[in-house]
């Protein structure tokens, strides 16, 4: 049986990197996306003994480039079975009155519009083969709103709505749509949110055991490998020490 193909956005770091590694080791071929090409090459060499990796570098905000890069995939890489819409970040953490418009635009352009561009380019390929599975990485921030999270929470609420909308519209096309909404995962996420301030980002993960990217990779692999009559539609996954987006039990 030919290998399945997974298209993973945000494959250069955190959840996307761990997921690409795990799916690659379990036999998927991986189309690995992100801006940092050296990380895509590192992933490819780590998976060298297990599977084929097709690095695809683009900035998800650049609509033309998203369509042209996906359009340039060789024919045998176009049969995409699994799309992991994972690329995304928070930029800044400020009140609505103090937040920066540039940060707001980045979050909406990456987390919402970028996810839509990639989906719009890949769904026709899935329609052609009358099969597919899209896993959208939302967040607890798409289920709750917390102080100073305003626009990031809005972007993840949008992912939550898009996920449901996709599931409704694609149900008759044999395309499964699932969302994973994680709580705190220890990745480069907070370093990006706090603009490289490692003291601030380290604090986010201090005093309790945060989720690790591998935890998400294992969940994604589980969801992707259910029998075809099963769709795990929406999963909230938290560290055991986290109850809500703002209640974290720290020793
Ligand atoms: P990381 O910062 O470790 O990874 C983010 C990934 O997104 C990178 O691979 C990055 O690639 C990619 N990305 C960001 N901006 C762009 C862009 N403009 N174009 C293309 N790719 C881009 O964070 P995580 O692994 O934690 O985040 C993955 C997803 O999980 C995000 O959607 C995030 O919102 C979500 N999430 C994270 C949580 C956490 O606590 N960490 C909790 C809940 C949800 P590159 O920079 O190379 O382009
Ligand atoms: C990332 C988790 O709580 O920082 O989406 O919003 S949180």
XYZ file of N, CA and C and ligand atoms in Angstrom:
808
model
N 0.857 -1.209 0.000
C 0.000 0.000 0.000
C 0.883 1.246 0.000
N 0.595 2.238 -0.879
C 1.439 3.440 -0.868
C 1.284 4.195 0.441
N 2.356 4.915 0.834
C 2.291 5.675 2.092
C 1.269 6.778 1.984
N 0.661 7.109 3.118
C -0.209 8.271 3.172
C 0.665 9.528 3.221
N 0.068 10.653 2.798
C 0.812 11.918 2.803
C 0.164 12.880 3.798
N 0.997 13.429 4.681
C 0.518 14.451 5.629
C 1.162 15.790 5.282
N 0.350 16.824 5.219
C 0.807 18.193 4.948
C 0.746 18.915 6.302
N 1.904 19.303 6.816
C 1.950 19.874 8.175
C 2.431 21.322 8.099
N 1.587 22.262 8.519
C 2.063 23.648 8.584
C 2.680 23.886 9.965
N 3.660 24.803 9.997
C 4.354 25.051 11.268
C 5.189 23.850 11.675
N 5.843 23.228 10.675
C 6.615 21.999 10.941
C 8.027 22.309 11.444
N 8.363 23.582 11.595
C 9.741 23.926 11.982
C 9.954 23.937 13.492
N 8.880 23.807 14.267
C 9.019 24.012 15.709
C 7.868 23.349 16.465
N 8.079 23.143 17.758
C 7.006 22.782 18.682
C 6.122 21.631 18.229
N 4.826 21.866 18.260
C 3.829 20.823 17.965
C 3.999 20.277 16.543
N 4.229 21.154 15.595
C 4.333 20.738 14.187
C 5.569 19.889 13.926
N 6.671 20.246 14.568
C 7.916 19.481 14.390
C 7.740 18.072 14.971
N 7.236 18.023 16.225
C 7.055 16.718 16.893
C 6.066 15.844 16.112
N 5.016 16.469 15.590
C 3.998 15.714 14.842
C 4.583 15.171 13.541
N 5.378 15.991 12.865
C 5.999 15.531 11.614
C 6.909 14.346 11.886
N 7.688 14.445 12.977
C 8.595 13.341 13.321
C 7.812 12.054 13.593
N 6.757 12.178 14.415
C 6.003 10.981 14.799
C 5.270 10.371 13.595
N 4.607 11.229 12.809
C 3.889 10.695 11.642
C 4.885 10.115 10.639
N 6.016 10.785 10.484
C 7.054 10.313 9.555
C 7.572 8.947 9.975
N 7.788 8.782 11.282
C 8.311 7.495 11.769
C 7.255 6.398 11.692
N 5.962 6.820 11.650
C 4.929 5.781 11.557
C 4.504 5.543 10.104
N 5.272 6.089 9.156
C 5.078 5.695 7.762
C 4.444 6.730 6.845
N 3.982 7.862 7.386
C 3.471 8.917 6.500
C 4.624 9.559 5.743
N 4.391 9.978 4.513
C 5.284 10.918 3.845
C 4.856 12.319 4.296
N 5.816 13.220 4.453
C 5.504 14.504 5.072
C 5.811 15.664 4.129
N 4.835 16.523 3.925
C 5.107 17.827 3.297
C 5.220 18.805 4.468
N 6.437 19.297 4.666
C 6.740 20.066 5.877
C 6.853 21.549 5.531
N 6.028 22.372 6.195
C 5.947 23.792 5.844
C 6.387 24.697 6.995
N 6.915 25.841 6.613
C 7.330 26.849 7.584
C 8.231 27.836 6.862
N 8.632 28.889 7.568
C 9.522 29.868 6.932
C 10.996 29.494 7.103
N 11.351 28.834 8.219
C 12.776 28.584 8.510
C 13.248 27.317 7.797
N 13.852 27.564 6.632
C 14.164 26.440 5.744
C 15.195 25.498 6.365
N 16.121 26.047 7.188
C 17.146 25.176 7.802
C 16.490 24.176 8.757
N 15.396 24.575 9.405
C 14.672 23.643 10.292
C 13.957 22.577 9.457
N 13.451 22.974 8.293
C 12.784 21.989 7.425
C 13.805 20.950 6.960
N 15.024 21.427 6.660
C 16.085 20.508 6.222
C 16.500 19.587 7.366
N 16.524 20.136 8.586
C 16.886 19.313 9.760
C 15.849 18.186 9.950
N 14.588 18.556 9.812
C 13.511 17.562 9.936
C 13.686 16.470 8.874
N 13.968 16.926 7.660
C 14.147 15.970 6.553
C 15.283 14.996 6.884
N 16.409 15.533 7.412
C 17.525 14.618 7.676
C 17.211 13.723 8.873
N 16.459 14.224 9.851
C 16.086 13.349 10.982
C 15.191 12.199 10.541
N 14.438 12.428 9.470
C 13.492 11.394 9.015
C 14.047 10.549 7.861
N 15.301 10.848 7.521
C 15.929 10.213 6.366
C 15.779 8.697 6.311
N 15.926 8.042 7.475
C 15.878 6.572 7.498
C 14.450 6.031 7.538
N 13.460 6.916 7.668
C 12.089 6.451 7.900
C 11.136 6.730 6.741
N 11.264 7.947 6.177
C 10.262 8.331 5.179
C 10.801 9.455 4.297
N 9.984 9.849 3.319
C 10.359 10.989 2.472
C 9.744 12.265 3.024
N 10.514 13.345 2.975
C 10.017 14.651 3.420
C 10.155 15.629 2.258
N 9.102 16.377 2.003
C 9.121 17.399 0.950
C 9.027 18.765 1.647
N 10.165 19.479 1.777
C 10.111 20.773 2.455
C 9.455 21.822 1.561
N 8.525 22.570 2.109
C 7.812 23.586 1.325
C 7.837 24.890 2.130
N 8.707 25.797 1.697
C 8.880 27.025 2.477
C 7.953 28.126 1.968
N 7.141 28.654 2.848
C 6.363 29.858 2.524
C 5.932 30.541 3.806
N 5.660 31.843 3.671
C 5.039 32.590 4.764
C 3.537 32.462 4.533
N 2.853 31.928 5.526
C 1.439 31.589 5.365
C 0.571 32.839 5.128
N 1.144 34.023 5.403
C 0.403 35.276 5.172
C 0.392 35.663 3.707
N 1.313 35.074 2.932
C 1.499 35.492 1.541
C 0.603 34.617 0.650
N -0.582 35.140 0.363
C -1.590 34.329 -0.325
C -1.082 33.767 -1.646
N -0.428 34.638 -2.451
C 0.052 34.171 -3.765
C 1.055 33.046 -3.620
N 1.977 33.223 -2.653
C 3.016 32.215 -2.472
C 2.425 30.900 -1.956
N 1.434 30.997 -1.066
C 0.791 29.771 -0.562
C 0.231 28.976 -1.750
N -0.507 29.668 -2.634
C -1.128 28.954 -3.762
C -0.073 28.483 -4.760
N 0.966 29.321 -4.973
C 1.940 28.896 -5.979
C 2.790 27.734 -5.452
N 3.152 27.736 -4.154
C 3.961 26.618 -3.625
C 3.129 25.318 -3.607
N 1.889 25.420 -3.171
C 1.076 24.190 -3.125
C 0.788 23.715 -4.557
N 0.577 24.688 -5.453
C 0.345 24.353 -6.870
C 1.564 23.727 -7.525
N 2.759 23.963 -6.955
C 3.992 23.451 -7.576
C 4.330 22.030 -7.108
N 3.512 21.464 -6.227
C 3.836 20.106 -5.736
C 3.815 19.106 -6.897
N 4.825 18.225 -6.987
C 4.791 17.189 -8.026
C 3.532 16.325 -7.877
N 3.102 15.737 -8.978
C 1.823 15.016 -8.984
C 1.710 13.978 -7.850
N 2.806 13.230 -7.639
C 2.699 12.169 -6.629
C 2.721 12.713 -5.192
N 2.943 14.018 -5.038
C 2.839 14.619 -3.694
C 1.496 15.335 -3.509
N 0.669 15.311 -4.540
C -0.609 16.058 -4.441
C -1.725 15.253 -3.787
N -1.471 13.958 -3.594
C -2.514 13.114 -2.995
C -2.428 13.215 -1.473
N -2.887 14.363 -0.978
C -2.718 14.647 0.453
C -3.874 14.007 1.239
N -3.512 13.142 2.178
C -4.523 12.442 2.979
C -4.881 13.234 4.223
N -3.878 13.945 4.760
C -4.033 14.561 6.074
C -3.434 15.963 6.040
N -4.263 16.951 6.398
C -3.760 18.331 6.523
C -3.775 18.704 8.001
N -2.611 19.070 8.518
C -2.555 19.542 9.911
C -2.376 21.057 9.859
N -3.448 21.782 10.113
C -3.400 23.254 10.136
C -2.907 23.687 11.511
N -1.578 23.790 11.621
C -0.964 24.008 12.942
C -0.252 25.353 13.046
N 0.247 25.899 11.934
C 1.048 27.142 12.016
C 0.250 28.220 12.728
N 0.901 28.911 13.630
C 0.221 29.985 14.335
C 1.021 30.418 15.532
N 0.717 31.563 16.026
C 1.390 32.103 17.214
C 0.547 33.205 17.832
N 0.905 33.536 19.082
C 0.414 34.783 19.678
C 1.521 35.810 19.498
N 1.152 37.050 19.243
C 2.138 38.135 19.171
C 1.709 39.202 20.155
N 2.448 39.311 21.264
C 2.122 40.282 22.296
C 1.039 39.770 23.226
N 0.946 40.415 24.386
C -0.096 40.079 25.361
C -0.408 41.370 26.116
N -1.361 42.119 25.600
C -1.649 43.455 26.120
C -3.140 43.680 26.158
N -3.529 44.662 26.977
C -4.937 45.044 27.010
C -5.338 45.578 25.628
N -6.624 45.632 25.407
C -7.110 46.104 24.105
C -6.715 47.573 23.886
N -6.651 48.342 25.000
C -6.318 49.759 24.850
C -4.821 49.976 24.595
N -4.000 48.973 24.968
C -2.550 49.152 24.791
C -1.959 48.290 23.677
N -2.758 47.371 23.142
C -2.219 46.432 22.148
C -1.777 47.118 20.866
N -0.870 46.408 20.141
C -0.362 47.000 18.889
C -1.136 46.460 17.688
N -1.484 47.370 16.794
C -2.240 46.972 15.596
C -1.413 45.990 14.751
N -0.089 46.197 14.751
C 0.779 45.278 13.975
C 0.655 43.847 14.532
N 0.654 43.729 15.867
C 0.493 42.396 16.477
C -0.876 41.806 16.120
N -1.900 42.623 16.211
C -3.255 42.129 15.903
C -3.298 41.593 14.468
N -2.688 42.401 13.552
C -2.739 41.988 12.138
C -1.986 40.679 11.927
N -0.823 40.559 12.619
C -0.060 39.308 12.452
C -0.905 38.108 12.889
N -1.560 38.229 14.058
C -2.321 37.076 14.568
C -3.493 36.725 13.653
N -4.184 37.741 13.170
C -5.329 37.448 12.292
C -4.847 36.941 10.931
N -3.740 37.523 10.441
C -3.229 37.104 9.127
C -2.674 35.681 9.159
N -1.999 35.324 10.245
C -1.384 33.983 10.323
C -2.423 32.946 10.771
N -3.017 33.202 11.947
C -3.831 32.155 12.587
C -5.164 31.922 11.871
N -5.681 32.973 11.235
C -7.005 32.828 10.604
C -6.868 32.806 9.073
N -6.338 33.911 8.509
C -6.314 33.978 7.039
C -5.346 32.947 6.455
N -4.206 32.744 7.115
C -3.227 31.760 6.621
C -3.821 30.357 6.612
N -4.521 30.034 7.685
C -5.168 28.703 7.770
C -6.178 28.542 6.619
N -6.890 29.642 6.338
C -7.887 29.578 5.254
C -7.215 29.422 3.890
N -6.101 30.175 3.670
C -5.426 30.070 2.360
C -4.976 28.621 2.116
N -4.304 28.034 3.127
C -3.794 26.665 2.956
C -4.961 25.694 2.714
N -6.027 25.872 3.494
C -7.176 24.963 3.342
C -7.798 25.101 1.959
N -7.920 26.344 1.501
C -8.528 26.601 0.180
C -7.698 25.971 -0.936
N -6.368 25.930 -0.732
C -5.500 25.334 -1.762
C -5.534 23.801 -1.711
N -5.769 23.239 -0.525
C -5.646 21.778 -0.397
C -6.987 21.055 -0.509
N -8.060 21.696 -0.091
C -9.370 21.014 -0.141
C -9.693 20.504 -1.571
N -9.424 21.274 -2.641
C -9.728 20.732 -3.982
C -8.984 19.431 -4.281
N -7.765 19.285 -3.730
C -7.014 18.038 -3.949
C -7.716 16.879 -3.229
N -8.250 17.172 -2.035
C -8.973 16.130 -1.290
C -10.305 15.802 -1.972
N -10.953 16.833 -2.515
C -12.238 16.603 -3.208
C -12.025 15.679 -4.406
N -10.896 15.911 -5.098
C -10.596 15.103 -6.292
C -10.479 13.626 -5.920
N -9.846 13.353 -4.772
C -9.665 11.942 -4.391
C -10.801 11.420 -3.508
N -11.774 12.314 -3.258
C -12.969 11.955 -2.471
C -12.615 11.383 -1.105
N -11.586 11.949 -0.494
C -11.186 11.503 0.849
C -10.200 12.503 1.423
N -10.184 12.555 2.739
C -9.198 13.413 3.390
C -9.547 13.635 4.848
N -8.614 14.234 5.545
C -8.827 14.534 6.971
C -8.074 15.832 7.264
N -8.784 16.784 7.847
C -8.169 18.058 8.226
C -8.188 18.134 9.749
N -7.016 18.356 10.339
C -6.965 18.551 11.795
C -6.506 19.980 12.055
N -7.393 20.764 12.640
C -7.098 22.173 12.935
C -6.610 22.301 14.373
N -5.499 22.994 14.555
C -5.006 23.223 15.916
C -5.557 24.556 16.406
N -6.568 24.454 17.259
C -7.150 25.636 17.890
C -6.436 25.901 19.196
N -7.203 26.181 20.230
C -6.600 26.458 21.547
C -7.706 26.552 22.588
N -7.317 26.412 23.849
C -8.256 26.756 24.920
C -8.660 28.233 24.759
N -7.790 29.006 24.119
C -8.102 30.422 23.854
C -9.203 30.589 22.803
N -9.585 29.484 22.182
C -10.727 29.503 21.269
C -12.008 29.057 21.950
N -11.878 28.709 23.226
C -13.040 28.269 24.009
C -13.358 29.273 25.112
N -12.330 29.997 25.560
C -12.483 30.980 26.645
C -11.736 32.246 26.228
N -12.118 33.355 26.834
C -11.350 34.603 26.631
C -10.722 34.980 27.970
N -9.434 35.341 27.953
C -8.765 35.737 29.197
C -8.178 37.146 29.050
N -7.890 37.767 30.175
C -7.378 39.136 30.177
C -6.113 39.268 29.348
N -6.020 40.316 28.562
C -4.870 40.615 27.700
C -4.692 39.609 26.558
N -5.683 38.729 26.390
C -5.582 37.736 25.311
C -6.429 38.125 24.109
N -7.229 39.180 24.289
C -8.230 39.666 23.315
C -8.114 39.147 21.864
N -7.113 39.647 21.122
C -7.100 39.325 19.678
C -6.594 37.901 19.418
N -5.642 37.421 20.242
C -5.235 36.016 20.077
C -6.457 35.114 20.314
N -7.214 35.409 21.393
C -8.424 34.605 21.668
C -9.410 34.718 20.500
N -9.547 35.910 19.953
C -10.452 36.082 18.804
C -9.994 35.215 17.636
N -8.666 35.173 17.413
C -8.171 34.385 16.269
C -8.473 32.902 16.494
N -8.365 32.433 17.734
C -8.601 31.006 17.993
C -10.108 30.697 18.083
N -10.920 31.688 18.488
C -12.375 31.500 18.369
C -12.751 31.372 16.892
N -12.052 32.115 16.046
C -12.316 31.997 14.599
C -11.959 30.591 14.112
N -10.836 30.059 14.598
C -10.458 28.685 14.196
C -11.545 27.700 14.638
N -12.060 27.905 15.859
C -13.125 27.038 16.382
C -14.343 27.063 15.435
N -14.724 28.273 15.012
C -15.892 28.409 14.122
C -15.596 27.828 12.736
N -14.390 28.098 12.235
C -14.028 27.588 10.899
C -14.013 26.062 10.919
N -13.501 25.503 12.028
C -13.464 24.043 12.164
C -14.872 23.446 12.043
N -15.827 24.042 12.780
C -17.201 23.519 12.710
C -17.779 23.735 11.312
N -17.532 24.914 10.756
C -18.040 25.213 9.406
C -17.494 24.237 8.378
N -16.198 23.941 8.481
C -15.597 22.977 7.545
C -16.250 21.612 7.691
N -16.477 21.217 8.956
C -17.037 19.872 9.177
C -18.423 19.760 8.552
N -19.217 20.839 8.724
C -20.574 20.832 8.161
C -20.504 20.763 6.630
N -19.662 21.616 6.044
C -19.656 21.720 4.577
C -18.996 20.521 3.896
N -18.068 19.871 4.608
C -17.310 18.795 3.954
C -17.852 17.404 4.283
N -18.933 17.372 5.072
C -19.412 16.065 5.554
C -19.789 15.124 4.400
N -20.358 15.719 3.337
C -20.803 14.841 2.234
C -19.653 14.507 1.283
N -18.480 15.039 1.561
C -17.341 14.825 0.656
C -16.360 13.778 1.178
N -16.730 13.099 2.249
C -15.830 12.095 2.841
C -14.519 12.731 3.322
N -14.636 13.973 3.815
C -13.459 14.636 4.402
C -13.779 14.872 5.881
N -12.988 14.246 6.741
C -13.195 14.430 8.185
C -12.523 15.721 8.635
N -13.134 16.387 9.595
C -12.553 17.635 10.126
C -12.552 17.543 11.652
N -11.381 17.761 12.236
C -11.227 17.639 13.689
C -10.478 18.851 14.224
N -10.806 19.215 15.459
C -10.036 20.274 16.110
C -9.401 19.739 17.392
N -8.174 20.192 17.621
C -7.547 19.968 18.927
C -7.335 21.337 19.549
N -7.803 21.488 20.784
C -7.679 22.772 21.485
C -6.793 22.567 22.716
N -5.493 22.842 22.585
C -4.616 22.598 23.736
C -4.609 23.762 24.721
N -4.310 23.397 25.966
C -3.914 24.401 26.955
C -2.425 24.640 26.809
N -1.728 24.789 27.930
C -0.317 25.219 27.875
C 0.623 24.109 27.399
N 1.305 24.366 26.291
C 2.271 23.420 25.724
C 3.627 24.125 25.689
N 4.650 23.448 26.179
C 5.977 24.079 26.247
C 6.670 24.013 24.882
N 6.633 25.119 24.162
C 7.222 25.213 22.819
C 7.866 26.603 22.703
N 8.097 27.052 21.473
C 8.609 28.425 21.293
C 7.475 29.458 21.349
N 6.253 28.977 21.589
C 5.072 29.831 21.548
C 5.222 31.086 22.419
N 5.650 30.895 23.688
C 5.705 32.057 24.599
C 6.885 32.966 24.261
N 7.968 32.374 23.754
C 9.109 33.182 23.319
C 8.681 34.129 22.191
N 7.857 33.616 21.292
C 7.346 34.454 20.194
C 6.366 35.483 20.767
N 5.468 35.013 21.655
C 4.459 35.930 22.216
C 5.145 37.118 22.915
N 6.238 36.807 23.670
C 6.919 37.869 24.416
C 8.131 38.408 23.660
N 8.137 38.244 22.379
C 9.107 38.872 21.472
C 10.557 38.600 21.867
N 10.830 37.338 22.185
C 12.205 36.912 22.464
C 12.627 37.090 23.913
N 11.743 37.568 24.788
C 12.091 37.748 26.205
C 11.992 36.389 26.916
N 13.170 35.727 27.095
C 13.130 34.354 27.611
C 12.759 34.314 29.093
N 13.026 35.403 29.829
C 12.617 35.407 31.246
C 11.094 35.323 31.347
N 10.434 36.109 30.532
C 8.957 36.105 30.517
C 8.427 34.754 30.050
N 9.053 34.215 29.005
C 8.506 32.966 28.453
C 8.803 31.796 29.382
N 9.968 31.777 30.033
C 10.274 30.683 30.975
C 9.246 30.651 32.098
N 8.839 31.847 32.540
C 7.883 31.936 33.666
C 6.567 31.208 33.366
N 6.161 31.230 32.099
C 4.883 30.613 31.718
C 4.880 29.119 32.071
N 6.067 28.503 31.981
C 6.129 27.044 32.152
C 6.726 26.624 33.497
N 6.912 27.568 34.412
C 7.525 27.272 35.716
C 6.504 26.774 36.733
N 6.926 25.818 37.589
C 6.132 25.430 38.763
C 5.070 24.381 38.508
N 5.018 23.833 37.310
C 4.075 22.759 37.003
C 4.602 22.065 35.749
N 3.960 20.976 35.403
C 4.415 20.194 34.251
C 3.523 20.518 33.047
N 4.004 21.370 32.172
C 3.219 21.741 30.980
C 3.134 20.559 30.009
N 2.176 20.615 29.106
C 2.152 19.631 28.018
C 3.429 19.776 27.193
N 3.856 18.672 26.575
C 5.020 18.688 25.693
C 4.529 18.487 24.252
N 5.286 18.975 23.270
C 4.871 18.774 21.868
C 4.566 17.311 21.536
N 5.320 16.392 22.151
C 5.093 14.960 21.905
C 3.676 14.532 22.318
N 3.143 15.147 23.396
C 1.779 14.803 23.831
C 0.778 15.125 22.722
N 1.006 16.261 22.078
C 0.098 16.663 20.992
C 0.302 15.778 19.765
N 1.578 15.449 19.496
C 1.863 14.592 18.338
C 1.147 13.249 18.494
N 1.189 12.692 19.707
C 0.554 11.382 19.933
C -0.962 11.471 19.761
N -1.542 12.584 20.219
C -2.993 12.766 20.064
C -3.361 12.904 18.579
N -2.566 13.682 17.871
C -2.832 13.870 16.438
C -2.747 12.531 15.708
N -1.705 11.762 16.032
C -1.554 10.457 15.370
C -2.759 9.555 15.676
N -3.226 9.604 16.930
C -4.378 8.777 17.327
C -5.625 9.184 16.533
N -5.861 10.500 16.483
C -7.061 10.997 15.777
C -6.985 10.629 14.285
N -5.801 10.789 13.717
C -5.642 10.543 12.273
C -5.811 9.073 11.926
N -5.537 8.198 12.888
C -5.546 6.772 12.576
C -6.798 6.034 13.038
N -7.857 6.782 13.383
C -9.123 6.092 13.710
C -9.700 5.466 12.439
N -10.490 4.407 12.608
C -11.153 3.826 11.422
C -12.047 4.868 10.748
N -12.341 4.645 9.464
C -12.954 5.720 8.671
C -14.353 6.130 9.154
N -15.019 5.290 9.982
C -16.354 5.709 10.456
C -16.265 6.556 11.731
N -15.055 6.808 12.208
C -14.899 7.545 13.477
C -14.260 8.906 13.210
N -14.913 9.966 13.686
C -14.271 11.287 13.655
C -14.226 11.851 15.061
N -13.032 12.056 15.567
C -12.881 12.720 16.870
C -12.929 14.214 16.551
N -14.070 14.827 16.856
C -14.380 16.139 16.273
C -13.712 17.302 16.995
N -13.526 17.187 18.312
C -13.067 18.352 19.069
C -12.507 17.899 20.410
N -11.248 18.170 20.644
C -10.619 17.707 21.888
C -9.962 18.876 22.606
N -10.322 19.068 23.881
C -9.623 20.018 24.744
C -8.598 19.209 25.521
N -7.319 19.552 25.363
C -6.271 18.801 26.070
C -5.460 19.767 26.925
N -5.368 19.437 28.222
C -4.739 20.344 29.189
C -3.645 19.610 29.959
N -2.658 20.362 30.465
C -1.786 19.753 31.473
C -2.642 19.412 32.689
N -2.267 18.378 33.428
C -3.089 17.999 34.592
C -3.185 19.137 35.597
N -2.216 20.043 35.591
C -2.215 21.153 36.556
C -3.057 22.345 36.095
N -3.667 22.243 34.908
C -4.437 23.386 34.379
C -5.933 23.070 34.393
N -6.720 24.000 34.974
C -8.178 23.793 35.012
C -8.889 24.651 33.970
N -8.462 25.906 33.844
C -9.031 26.823 32.841
C -7.851 27.604 32.262
N -8.130 28.523 31.346
C -6.986 29.223 30.743
C -6.202 30.040 31.771
N -6.837 30.402 32.876
C -6.115 31.229 33.860
C -5.860 30.515 35.184
N -6.397 29.309 35.342
C -6.196 28.609 36.625
C -5.226 27.451 36.445
N -3.991 27.715 36.880
C -2.936 26.703 36.786
C -2.399 26.505 38.197
N -2.405 25.245 38.638
C -1.951 24.952 39.997
C -0.435 24.808 39.976
N 0.251 25.774 40.627
C 1.713 25.751 40.648
C 2.185 25.404 42.042
N 3.163 24.495 42.145
C 3.711 24.096 43.467
C 4.437 25.289 44.091
P 5.886 27.364 17.992
O 6.178 28.819 18.101
O 6.880 26.411 18.558
O 5.593 26.973 16.467
C 4.847 27.806 15.626
C 4.974 27.296 14.197
O 4.156 28.127 13.347
C 6.390 27.373 13.660
O 6.704 26.204 12.966
C 6.362 28.562 12.726
O 7.259 28.374 11.622
C 4.913 28.535 12.214
N 4.554 29.872 11.761
C 4.378 30.979 12.517
N 4.160 32.048 11.734
C 4.207 31.612 10.446
C 4.092 32.240 9.184
N 3.878 33.559 9.074
N 4.196 31.478 8.073
C 4.414 30.145 8.169
N 4.550 29.497 9.331
C 4.455 30.209 10.455
O 4.464 27.166 18.696
P 3.519 25.884 18.922
O 4.100 24.662 18.362
O 3.126 25.910 20.336
O 2.246 26.359 18.078
C 1.598 25.556 17.116
C 0.108 25.843 17.165
O -0.410 25.464 18.429
C -0.280 27.316 16.981
O -1.407 27.395 16.148
C -0.627 27.762 18.400
O -1.547 28.830 18.402
C -1.244 26.472 18.935
N -1.302 26.368 20.382
C -0.164 26.413 21.143
C -0.253 26.315 22.515
C 0.945 26.421 23.406
O 0.765 26.615 24.632
N 2.162 26.294 22.909
C -1.530 26.082 23.162
C -2.664 26.095 22.285
C -2.533 26.201 20.952
P 8.291 29.472 11.079
O 8.550 30.456 12.174
O 9.489 28.689 10.669
O 7.596 30.077 9.902
C -2.007 28.951 23.681
C -2.504 28.696 25.073
O -3.469 29.818 27.155
O -1.556 30.887 26.076
O -3.033 28.966 22.763
O -3.730 30.976 25.077
S -2.831 30.173 25.857
